[in-house]
XYZ file of C-alpha atoms in Angstrom:
573
model
C 27.518 -61.987 115.763
C 27.445 -60.394 112.312
C 29.705 -57.450 111.872
C 27.779 -54.255 111.119
C 29.187 -51.909 108.523
C 28.770 -48.387 109.999
C 26.171 -46.271 108.251
C 26.073 -43.351 108.343
C 29.689 -42.818 109.258
C 30.771 -40.475 112.001
C 30.899 -36.896 110.708
C 34.597 -36.434 111.044
C 35.220 -39.713 109.253
C 32.609 -39.179 106.523
C 34.213 -35.943 105.476
C 37.743 -37.214 104.952
C 39.814 -40.403 104.510
C 43.394 -40.365 105.783
C 45.852 -42.626 103.971
C 49.386 -43.217 105.213
C 52.360 -44.712 103.433
C 56.054 -44.910 103.970
C 58.859 -44.076 101.611
C 62.552 -44.710 102.100
C 64.688 -41.639 101.468
C 68.345 -42.584 101.933
C 68.764 -44.021 105.400
C 65.667 -42.231 106.678
C 61.971 -43.118 106.481
C 59.478 -40.384 105.493
C 55.840 -40.801 106.368
C 53.516 -39.434 103.674
C 49.977 -38.799 104.729
C 47.259 -38.005 102.227
C 43.773 -36.790 103.027
C 40.789 -36.972 100.682
C 37.781 -34.785 101.444
C 34.560 -35.081 99.461
C 32.854 -32.096 97.827
C 29.196 -31.381 98.578
C 28.150 -33.324 95.404
C 30.372 -36.269 96.267
C 28.959 -36.268 99.825
C 25.427 -36.555 98.373
C 26.417 -39.808 96.727
C 28.078 -41.057 99.903
C 25.081 -40.188 101.994
C 22.541 -42.082 99.847
C 20.644 -44.826 101.732
C 21.692 -48.328 100.652
C 18.056 -48.943 99.620
C 18.692 -46.705 96.597
C 19.955 -49.488 94.335
C 20.921 -47.276 91.359
C 22.542 -43.851 91.376
C 23.974 -41.856 88.496
C 26.380 -39.022 89.119
C 26.645 -37.298 85.806
C 27.020 -34.082 83.872
C 30.034 -31.927 83.223
C 33.646 -32.988 83.154
C 35.893 -32.354 86.176
C 33.405 -33.184 88.928
C 35.643 -35.711 90.654
C 33.430 -38.612 89.729
C 36.049 -41.344 89.163
C 37.907 -40.746 92.455
C 34.607 -40.929 94.345
C 33.659 -44.295 92.726
C 37.059 -45.769 93.502
C 37.143 -44.591 97.124
C 33.550 -45.265 98.083
C 34.304 -48.810 99.395
C 37.103 -47.370 101.538
C 35.064 -44.460 102.925
C 32.182 -46.738 103.765
C 34.672 -49.235 105.347
C 33.392 -52.062 103.153
C 36.971 -53.129 102.472
C 37.232 -54.099 106.138
C 34.717 -56.873 105.609
C 36.261 -60.204 104.482
C 33.277 -61.076 102.216
C 33.001 -57.751 100.447
C 33.455 -57.894 96.647
C 33.303 -54.901 94.242
C 33.503 -54.700 90.439
C 34.790 -51.547 88.731
C 33.862 -51.433 85.050
C 35.290 -49.522 82.105
C 34.503 -50.317 78.445
C 38.001 -51.401 77.405
C 41.083 -52.869 79.121
C 43.295 -49.885 78.129
C 40.800 -47.578 79.880
C 41.241 -49.576 83.048
C 45.025 -49.447 82.783
C 45.183 -45.709 82.038
C 42.308 -44.277 84.140
C 41.530 -46.691 86.997
C 44.641 -48.669 88.034
C 46.954 -45.626 88.655
C 44.399 -44.068 91.030
C 43.922 -47.370 92.765
C 47.651 -47.708 93.312
C 47.643 -44.261 94.772
C 44.819 -44.933 97.292
C 44.641 -48.731 97.817
C 48.342 -49.644 98.216
C 48.853 -47.419 101.318
C 45.968 -49.315 102.957
C 47.804 -52.582 102.526
C 45.980 -53.872 99.458
C 47.945 -55.907 96.912
C 47.241 -56.031 93.191
C 47.183 -59.320 91.218
C 48.316 -58.245 87.718
C 46.941 -61.370 85.926
C 43.517 -61.395 87.624
C 43.259 -57.594 87.663
C 42.024 -57.528 91.207
C 42.909 -55.881 94.510
C 42.908 -57.817 97.777
C 42.770 -55.993 101.048
C 44.208 -57.298 104.333
C 40.666 -58.269 105.474
C 40.190 -60.431 102.399
C 37.934 -57.951 100.641
C 38.204 -57.918 96.827
C 37.908 -55.140 94.278
C 37.873 -56.529 90.756
C 38.643 -54.454 87.643
C 36.586 -55.443 84.659
C 35.760 -54.415 81.070
C 33.238 -55.370 78.455
C 34.375 -54.195 75.057
C 31.815 -56.296 73.208
C 28.092 -56.567 73.951
C 28.385 -60.206 75.067
C 31.445 -59.674 77.338
C 29.212 -58.998 80.319
C 28.440 -62.741 80.390
C 32.047 -63.357 81.495
C 30.899 -62.432 85.019
C 27.970 -64.891 85.105
C 29.406 -66.944 87.981
C 30.264 -63.995 90.200
C 28.372 -61.767 92.637
C 29.298 -58.274 93.800
C 28.102 -56.033 96.619
C 29.146 -52.944 94.728
C 29.316 -52.349 90.961
C 30.889 -49.115 89.677
C 30.221 -48.094 86.096
C 32.849 -45.463 85.336
C 31.961 -43.546 82.200
C 28.768 -45.505 82.039
C 27.515 -44.031 78.773
C 30.353 -45.914 77.074
C 28.234 -49.074 77.753
C 25.000 -50.146 76.105
C 21.721 -50.436 77.966
C 21.783 -54.192 77.795
C 25.258 -54.391 79.347
C 24.262 -52.164 82.212
C 20.995 -53.903 82.976
C 22.310 -57.401 82.601
C 25.299 -56.986 84.869
C 23.674 -54.691 87.404
C 20.510 -56.754 87.890
C 22.008 -60.267 87.716
C 25.402 -59.917 89.410
C 24.882 -57.208 92.077
C 23.656 -58.999 95.152
C 24.781 -59.751 98.718
C 25.253 -63.080 100.462
C 25.970 -61.446 103.778
C 23.167 -59.764 105.839
C 25.552 -57.084 107.089
C 26.617 -56.040 103.563
C 24.431 -54.032 101.137
C 24.253 -54.370 97.383
C 23.982 -51.398 95.104
C 25.169 -49.887 91.767
C 26.774 -46.447 91.243
C 27.458 -44.926 87.851
C 29.419 -41.795 86.860
C 29.623 -40.286 83.406
C 29.395 -37.303 81.060
C 26.748 -36.859 78.433
C 27.394 -38.448 75.079
C 28.573 -41.749 73.606
C 26.658 -44.900 72.721
C 24.736 -45.205 76.006
C 23.634 -41.620 76.099
C 20.013 -42.234 75.136
C 19.589 -45.150 77.576
C 20.972 -43.403 80.587
C 19.124 -40.143 79.737
C 15.817 -42.004 79.529
C 16.470 -44.009 82.696
C 17.919 -41.359 85.014
C 17.520 -37.776 83.621
C 14.137 -37.750 81.880
C 12.091 -38.795 84.996
C 13.566 -35.784 86.908
C 15.784 -33.510 84.740
C 16.884 -31.432 87.717
C 18.008 -34.547 89.631
C 18.334 -34.987 93.402
C 15.082 -36.848 93.677
C 14.654 -40.565 94.351
C 12.502 -42.262 91.765
C 10.815 -45.671 92.194
C 10.452 -47.855 89.126
C 6.774 -48.554 88.430
C 7.477 -52.198 87.492
C 10.400 -53.370 89.601
C 9.952 -50.963 92.494
C 13.726 -50.431 92.479
C 14.830 -46.970 93.592
C 17.214 -44.816 91.617
C 18.422 -41.237 91.577
C 20.319 -38.776 89.334
C 22.722 -36.375 90.996
C 24.112 -33.664 88.594
C 27.838 -32.937 88.708
C 29.561 -29.824 87.388
C 33.226 -28.903 87.205
C 32.521 -25.791 89.253
C 31.296 -28.043 92.129
C 34.846 -29.399 92.574
C 37.032 -26.884 94.497
C 40.037 -29.180 94.304
C 39.934 -28.926 90.488
C 39.687 -25.122 90.616
C 42.717 -24.961 92.894
C 44.871 -27.475 91.028
C 43.983 -26.350 87.502
C 42.320 -22.913 87.589
C 42.023 -22.540 83.809
C 40.463 -25.980 83.140
C 36.871 -24.678 82.888
C 38.007 -21.782 80.708
C 39.615 -24.248 78.253
C 36.269 -26.075 77.976
C 34.832 -22.819 76.631
C 36.905 -23.348 73.476
C 35.135 -26.586 72.529
C 32.555 -26.758 69.746
C 29.169 -25.652 70.976
C 27.676 -29.140 71.247
C 30.656 -30.484 73.121
C 30.887 -27.430 75.329
C 27.310 -27.699 76.455
C 27.873 -31.341 77.330
C 31.256 -31.133 79.004
C 31.003 -27.701 80.667
C 27.323 -27.443 81.512
C 26.375 -31.100 81.667
C 23.575 -30.601 79.119
C 22.029 -33.992 78.360
C 19.982 -32.547 75.489
C 22.851 -31.124 73.512
C 24.735 -34.330 72.526
C 22.982 -37.565 71.654
C 26.240 -39.467 70.999
C 25.183 -42.673 69.315
C 23.964 -42.201 65.746
C 21.870 -45.382 65.650
C 20.396 -45.279 69.174
C 17.469 -47.391 67.988
C 19.754 -50.433 67.336
C 19.028 -53.342 69.708
C 21.074 -56.507 70.106
C 18.548 -57.513 72.791
C 15.152 -55.990 73.434
C 14.874 -53.896 76.574
C 12.153 -54.760 79.110
C 9.891 -51.762 78.422
C 10.013 -52.014 74.622
C 7.746 -53.901 72.118
C 8.529 -57.420 71.033
C 9.857 -56.351 67.616
C 12.502 -53.996 69.132
C 15.410 -56.284 68.312
C 17.733 -56.520 65.297
C 19.831 -59.583 66.054
C 18.373 -63.067 65.653
C 20.236 -65.253 68.136
C 20.604 -68.781 66.756
C 21.176 -71.339 69.540
C 23.014 -73.686 67.167
C 24.734 -70.850 65.329
C 28.332 -71.544 66.468
C 28.084 -75.120 65.169
C 26.859 -74.036 61.743
C 23.459 -74.681 60.163
C 21.598 -75.243 56.896
C 21.043 -71.833 55.414
C 17.857 -72.896 53.553
C 16.230 -73.889 56.871
C 16.548 -70.268 57.949
C 16.443 -68.361 54.664
C 14.297 -69.731 51.832
C 16.375 -70.445 48.724
C 14.127 -68.438 46.475
C 14.582 -65.156 48.294
C 16.745 -62.710 46.234
C 20.238 -62.381 47.669
C 22.702 -59.508 47.537
C 26.389 -59.335 48.198
C 28.070 -56.034 49.201
C 31.771 -55.641 49.632
C 33.678 -52.730 51.118
C 37.270 -53.267 49.847
C 40.453 -52.179 51.527
C 44.081 -53.175 52.012
C 45.398 -51.633 55.218
C 41.768 -51.166 56.278
C 39.447 -54.144 56.448
C 37.832 -55.732 53.436
C 34.335 -56.584 54.598
C 31.582 -58.529 52.846
C 27.868 -58.838 53.683
C 25.616 -61.563 52.318
C 21.942 -60.799 52.769
C 18.562 -61.980 51.560
C 15.413 -59.898 50.862
C 12.078 -61.302 52.106
C 8.753 -60.834 50.299
C 7.813 -58.200 52.929
C 10.975 -56.194 52.097
C 13.011 -57.207 55.176
C 16.746 -57.451 54.814
C 18.242 -60.541 56.484
C 22.039 -60.451 56.887
C 22.971 -64.110 57.172
C 26.742 -64.009 56.618
C 29.638 -61.547 57.030
C 33.337 -62.036 56.403
C 36.459 -59.868 56.933
C 39.924 -59.820 55.465
C 42.935 -57.531 56.320
C 45.876 -56.960 54.013
C 44.725 -59.715 51.678
C 45.144 -59.562 47.887
C 42.001 -59.380 45.865
C 42.811 -62.565 43.988
C 42.756 -64.394 47.360
C 39.721 -62.890 49.029
C 37.886 -62.893 45.690
C 38.289 -66.666 45.433
C 37.269 -67.133 49.078
C 34.287 -64.911 48.389
C 33.114 -67.131 45.541
C 33.668 -70.317 47.578
C 31.698 -68.892 50.524
C 28.834 -67.955 48.220
C 28.667 -71.510 46.931
C 28.826 -73.039 50.460
C 25.584 -74.776 51.307
C 23.934 -73.387 48.134
C 23.077 -74.751 44.690
C 25.320 -73.860 41.863
C 26.297 -70.234 41.913
C 24.483 -69.527 38.707
C 21.287 -70.695 40.349
C 21.781 -68.438 43.368
C 21.889 -65.405 41.162
C 19.748 -66.980 38.419
C 22.317 -66.272 35.772
C 22.129 -62.519 36.206
C 24.658 -60.329 37.917
C 23.827 -56.728 38.910
C 27.243 -55.223 39.732
C 27.147 -51.682 41.045
C 29.857 -49.416 42.406
C 29.123 -48.014 45.800
C 27.828 -44.427 45.722
C 29.259 -41.636 47.763
C 25.975 -40.451 49.281
C 26.977 -40.993 52.886
C 24.144 -39.039 54.435
C 21.555 -40.788 52.281
C 23.086 -44.116 53.214
C 22.943 -43.248 56.966
C 19.293 -42.229 56.610
C 18.527 -45.493 54.848
C 20.039 -47.458 57.710
C 17.855 -45.484 60.116
C 14.838 -46.548 58.083
C 15.886 -50.221 58.178
C 16.573 -50.075 61.926
C 13.219 -48.326 62.740
C 10.984 -50.532 64.872
C 8.378 -47.883 65.818
C 5.536 -47.588 63.217
C 5.141 -44.249 61.508
C 2.285 -42.074 62.792
C -0.886 -42.537 60.837
C -1.463 -39.850 58.288
C -4.674 -37.843 58.481
C -6.943 -38.737 55.603
C -8.330 -36.051 53.272
C -10.477 -33.462 55.052
C -13.135 -33.466 52.282
C -15.274 -36.342 51.148
C -14.643 -38.469 48.090
C -16.061 -36.904 44.874
C -16.748 -39.519 42.199
C -17.350 -36.872 39.550
C -13.972 -35.251 40.303
C -12.292 -38.614 40.240
C -13.667 -39.362 36.795
C -12.624 -35.930 35.523
C -9.052 -36.509 36.800
C -8.995 -39.891 35.000
C -10.169 -38.335 31.703
C -7.812 -35.378 31.800
C -4.671 -36.495 33.713
C -4.700 -40.283 33.272
C -4.568 -43.296 35.607
C -1.547 -42.237 37.681
C -3.195 -39.054 38.947
C -6.501 -40.842 39.310
C -5.051 -43.454 41.666
C -3.168 -40.772 43.584
C -6.556 -39.110 44.224
C -8.026 -42.495 45.365
C -5.087 -43.006 47.718
C -6.030 -39.849 49.625
C -9.044 -41.764 50.943
C -7.437 -45.121 51.464
C -6.192 -45.865 55.029
C -2.441 -46.747 55.028
C -1.526 -50.404 55.373
C -0.081 -51.363 58.829
C 3.630 -51.784 58.946
C 4.139 -55.471 59.813
C 7.742 -55.750 58.635
C 9.501 -53.709 61.355
C 12.353 -53.586 61.797
C 13.411 -54.099 58.192
C 16.941 -55.109 59.127
C 17.543 -58.493 60.832
C 21.044 -59.772 61.469
C 21.612 -63.460 62.156
C 24.047 -63.936 65.093
C 26.084 -66.478 63.080
C 26.660 -67.397 59.429
C 25.811 -70.855 58.146
C 29.532 -71.775 58.564
C 29.335 -71.028 62.306
C 31.261 -67.713 62.149
C 29.836 -64.996 64.341
C 28.727 -61.842 62.603
C 30.316 -59.817 65.387
C 32.040 -57.063 63.359
C 28.746 -55.803 61.986
C 26.852 -56.162 65.256
C 29.595 -54.268 67.172
C 30.086 -51.392 64.685
C 26.506 -50.149 64.522
C 26.338 -48.879 68.157
C 29.857 -47.478 67.778
C 28.923 -44.873 65.173
C 29.051 -41.331 66.352
C 28.354 -38.030 64.509
C 31.041 -36.359 62.453
C 32.246 -33.221 64.182
C 32.439 -31.327 60.896
C 29.096 -32.561 59.593
C 26.651 -33.496 62.299
C 24.400 -35.180 59.684
C 27.166 -37.663 58.706
C 28.767 -40.508 60.602
C 32.348 -40.001 61.707
C 34.880 -42.238 59.963
C 36.979 -44.355 62.271
C 39.260 -47.407 62.168
C 37.152 -50.477 61.789
C 34.104 -48.756 60.321
C 34.170 -50.905 57.166
C 31.148 -53.098 58.269
C 29.147 -49.843 58.487
C 30.150 -48.832 54.980
C 29.124 -52.280 53.630
C 25.752 -52.060 55.505
C 25.155 -48.628 54.014
C 25.429 -50.214 50.543
C 23.375 -53.220 51.466
C 20.358 -51.274 52.725
C 20.345 -49.010 49.688
C 20.620 -52.009 47.339
C 17.744 -53.795 49.169
C 15.581 -50.666 49.003
C 16.238 -50.252 45.264
C 15.266 -53.882 44.660
C 12.092 -53.755 46.714
C 11.055 -50.494 45.089
C 11.161 -51.832 41.490
C 10.699 -55.634 41.926
C 7.392 -56.300 43.571
C 6.165 -58.399 40.666
C 9.446 -60.236 40.670
C 8.913 -61.258 44.309
C 5.435 -62.469 43.573
C 6.749 -64.583 40.659
C 9.435 -66.151 42.818
C 6.876 -67.033 45.504
C 4.531 -68.681 42.926
C 7.484 -70.600 41.443
C 8.602 -71.763 44.898
C 5.114 -73.078 45.602
C 5.386 -75.131 42.438
C 8.748 -76.553 43.581
C 7.343 -77.451 47.019
C 4.412 -79.356 45.506
C 6.801 -81.257 43.203
C 8.677 -82.712 46.193
C 6.038 -85.468 46.338
C 7.856 -88.385 44.690
C 5.154 -89.498 42.238
C 4.924 -89.424 38.461
C 1.677 -87.429 38.798
C 3.445 -84.748 40.861
C 6.228 -84.470 38.224
C 3.668 -84.110 35.453
C 1.800 -81.447 37.347
C 5.042 -79.664 38.041
C 5.950 -79.257 34.334
C 2.404 -78.383 33.376
C 2.351 -75.628 36.020
C 5.661 -74.313 34.617
C 4.216 -74.213 31.133
C 1.102 -72.391 32.432
C 3.230 -69.784 34.096
C 5.359 -69.426 30.970
C 2.292 -68.951 28.795
C 1.286 -66.021 31.088
C 4.707 -64.515 30.720
C 5.599 -65.047 34.402
C 8.799 -66.949 33.623
C 10.227 -64.277 31.405
C 13.948 -63.925 32.090
C 14.120 -66.604 34.761
C 17.087 -68.380 33.333
C 18.722 -65.175 32.128
C 19.698 -66.853 28.845
C 18.542 -66.305 25.273
C 15.407 -64.257 26.059
C 14.566 -64.281 22.322
C 13.956 -68.024 22.420
C 10.609 -67.348 24.045
C 8.552 -69.292 26.447
C 9.405 -72.718 25.045
C 13.095 -72.204 25.938
C 12.107 -70.927 29.393
C 10.109 -74.116 30.047
C 12.983 -76.286 28.913
C 15.325 -74.357 31.174
C 12.979 -74.849 34.073
C 12.653 -78.545 33.356
C 16.409 -78.850 33.497
C 16.646 -76.669 36.610
C 13.682 -78.443 38.138
C 15.327 -81.815 37.720
C 18.374 -80.553 39.691
C 16.051 -79.245 42.464
C 13.914 -82.395 42.396
C 16.904 -84.715 42.671
C 17.395 -86.134 46.204
């Protein structure tokens, strides 16, 4: 007969959990008994039906959320079941060691549980398991692909991304025993990188909380239960001035930590960044292109056409990281980051040589990559402008359509503007009546998961969701150790925008030239003849001006000879 886990518990058991332990004092033995009693808010979480798959206890600091999450399996007597397995998640391993493990030792050890230091798991006398876990990087949640858990606790859940939460909760939380439930509980304060996701999922449907909400698509039930420090009488007894100290925080932090205000602190600067698209978002809501063969390396020209302009941005440091970004600009103005590289405490003569070698790898001669012209620019110090440019390149929601002019087009007025003010103002007037072109190039930033050498572009992918506002200037991004990829991206987006803004004709020229190259791949003498005639035709129209970047005064004849020489290298098999 299957063992039934009691629910709800008897009243006297539901309100407290006695824990006994023995300590040797000299020749005597002292019995220490501890008793944990839930607050009213904590009791709300404990009393939730198991059919509520997701619950978020969140708000102000000091509500006793972490202790509740750790003790829930004990209070519900799940740890008495031999097949019960729980997973307690924090973002980093140090967080587990500092915040979770000491409390577990305090409460689990007296119940006879033993801790396996290497595996980071607790085993109770019944055989029940409580596993400690972390997922510092986005992909680390896949480490748990072969496991299943009856109970997953997300402690400080806003430290995780939406993808991490959904992936682990909905693929790994399940029960193989009919007498054991499966559910997810999360506890957190407002702020940090997951703020927007958890606010949208739990708070926005019912800002006041305490109401079970059923997902329209999955039919899964979830609830938000607000926590405040004032709800925890144990805190007020043990540390009476704690809430008063929170009053001294900056206004934004105070509203989040003291009052649990989810609207006062958005946490993540680039909340629109997506490594993976979330289920309720459009198809284009993704910034990372995952290459199945990426780790093995690939032919760059198969992914990025060789004729696309390429930029190289470097954020240099010694003690800090030296970080480089290689990116290509598509005809539609999208920026494709295809390679990143990092050095630490490396002399410039070493990483500079490696930089040049990497730029040549899988490419034609370096002079062909940059077409003989080098546009070297020092990075500007406009940090806020750079941050706003990254926002623009991350944006995947089209801009709202502008309302067209309220009055009708006046041909006589248009002609008068042309005569008096010239063509520029004339076309500005015409543009007032022209509907805007649809944005088909969103998002403008795309990051390949791996470089052509097989190296993962992980530093850049990880740093974007880690950016938080500067406390002294909310419009800027706070500087932190390891933010060098962000600084390089700031330069890359501004460089790409500058190029797209002034080089539309250049992009058209490159595309026409590439079409000529593609047609010349047919290995016949007629194709070669047509190839050179087309080059001469383009040169006669001035479309090859400056292509080789050498001796512009030599005119079109030199340009055609240069293309014949370059074309032979491209044509050679």
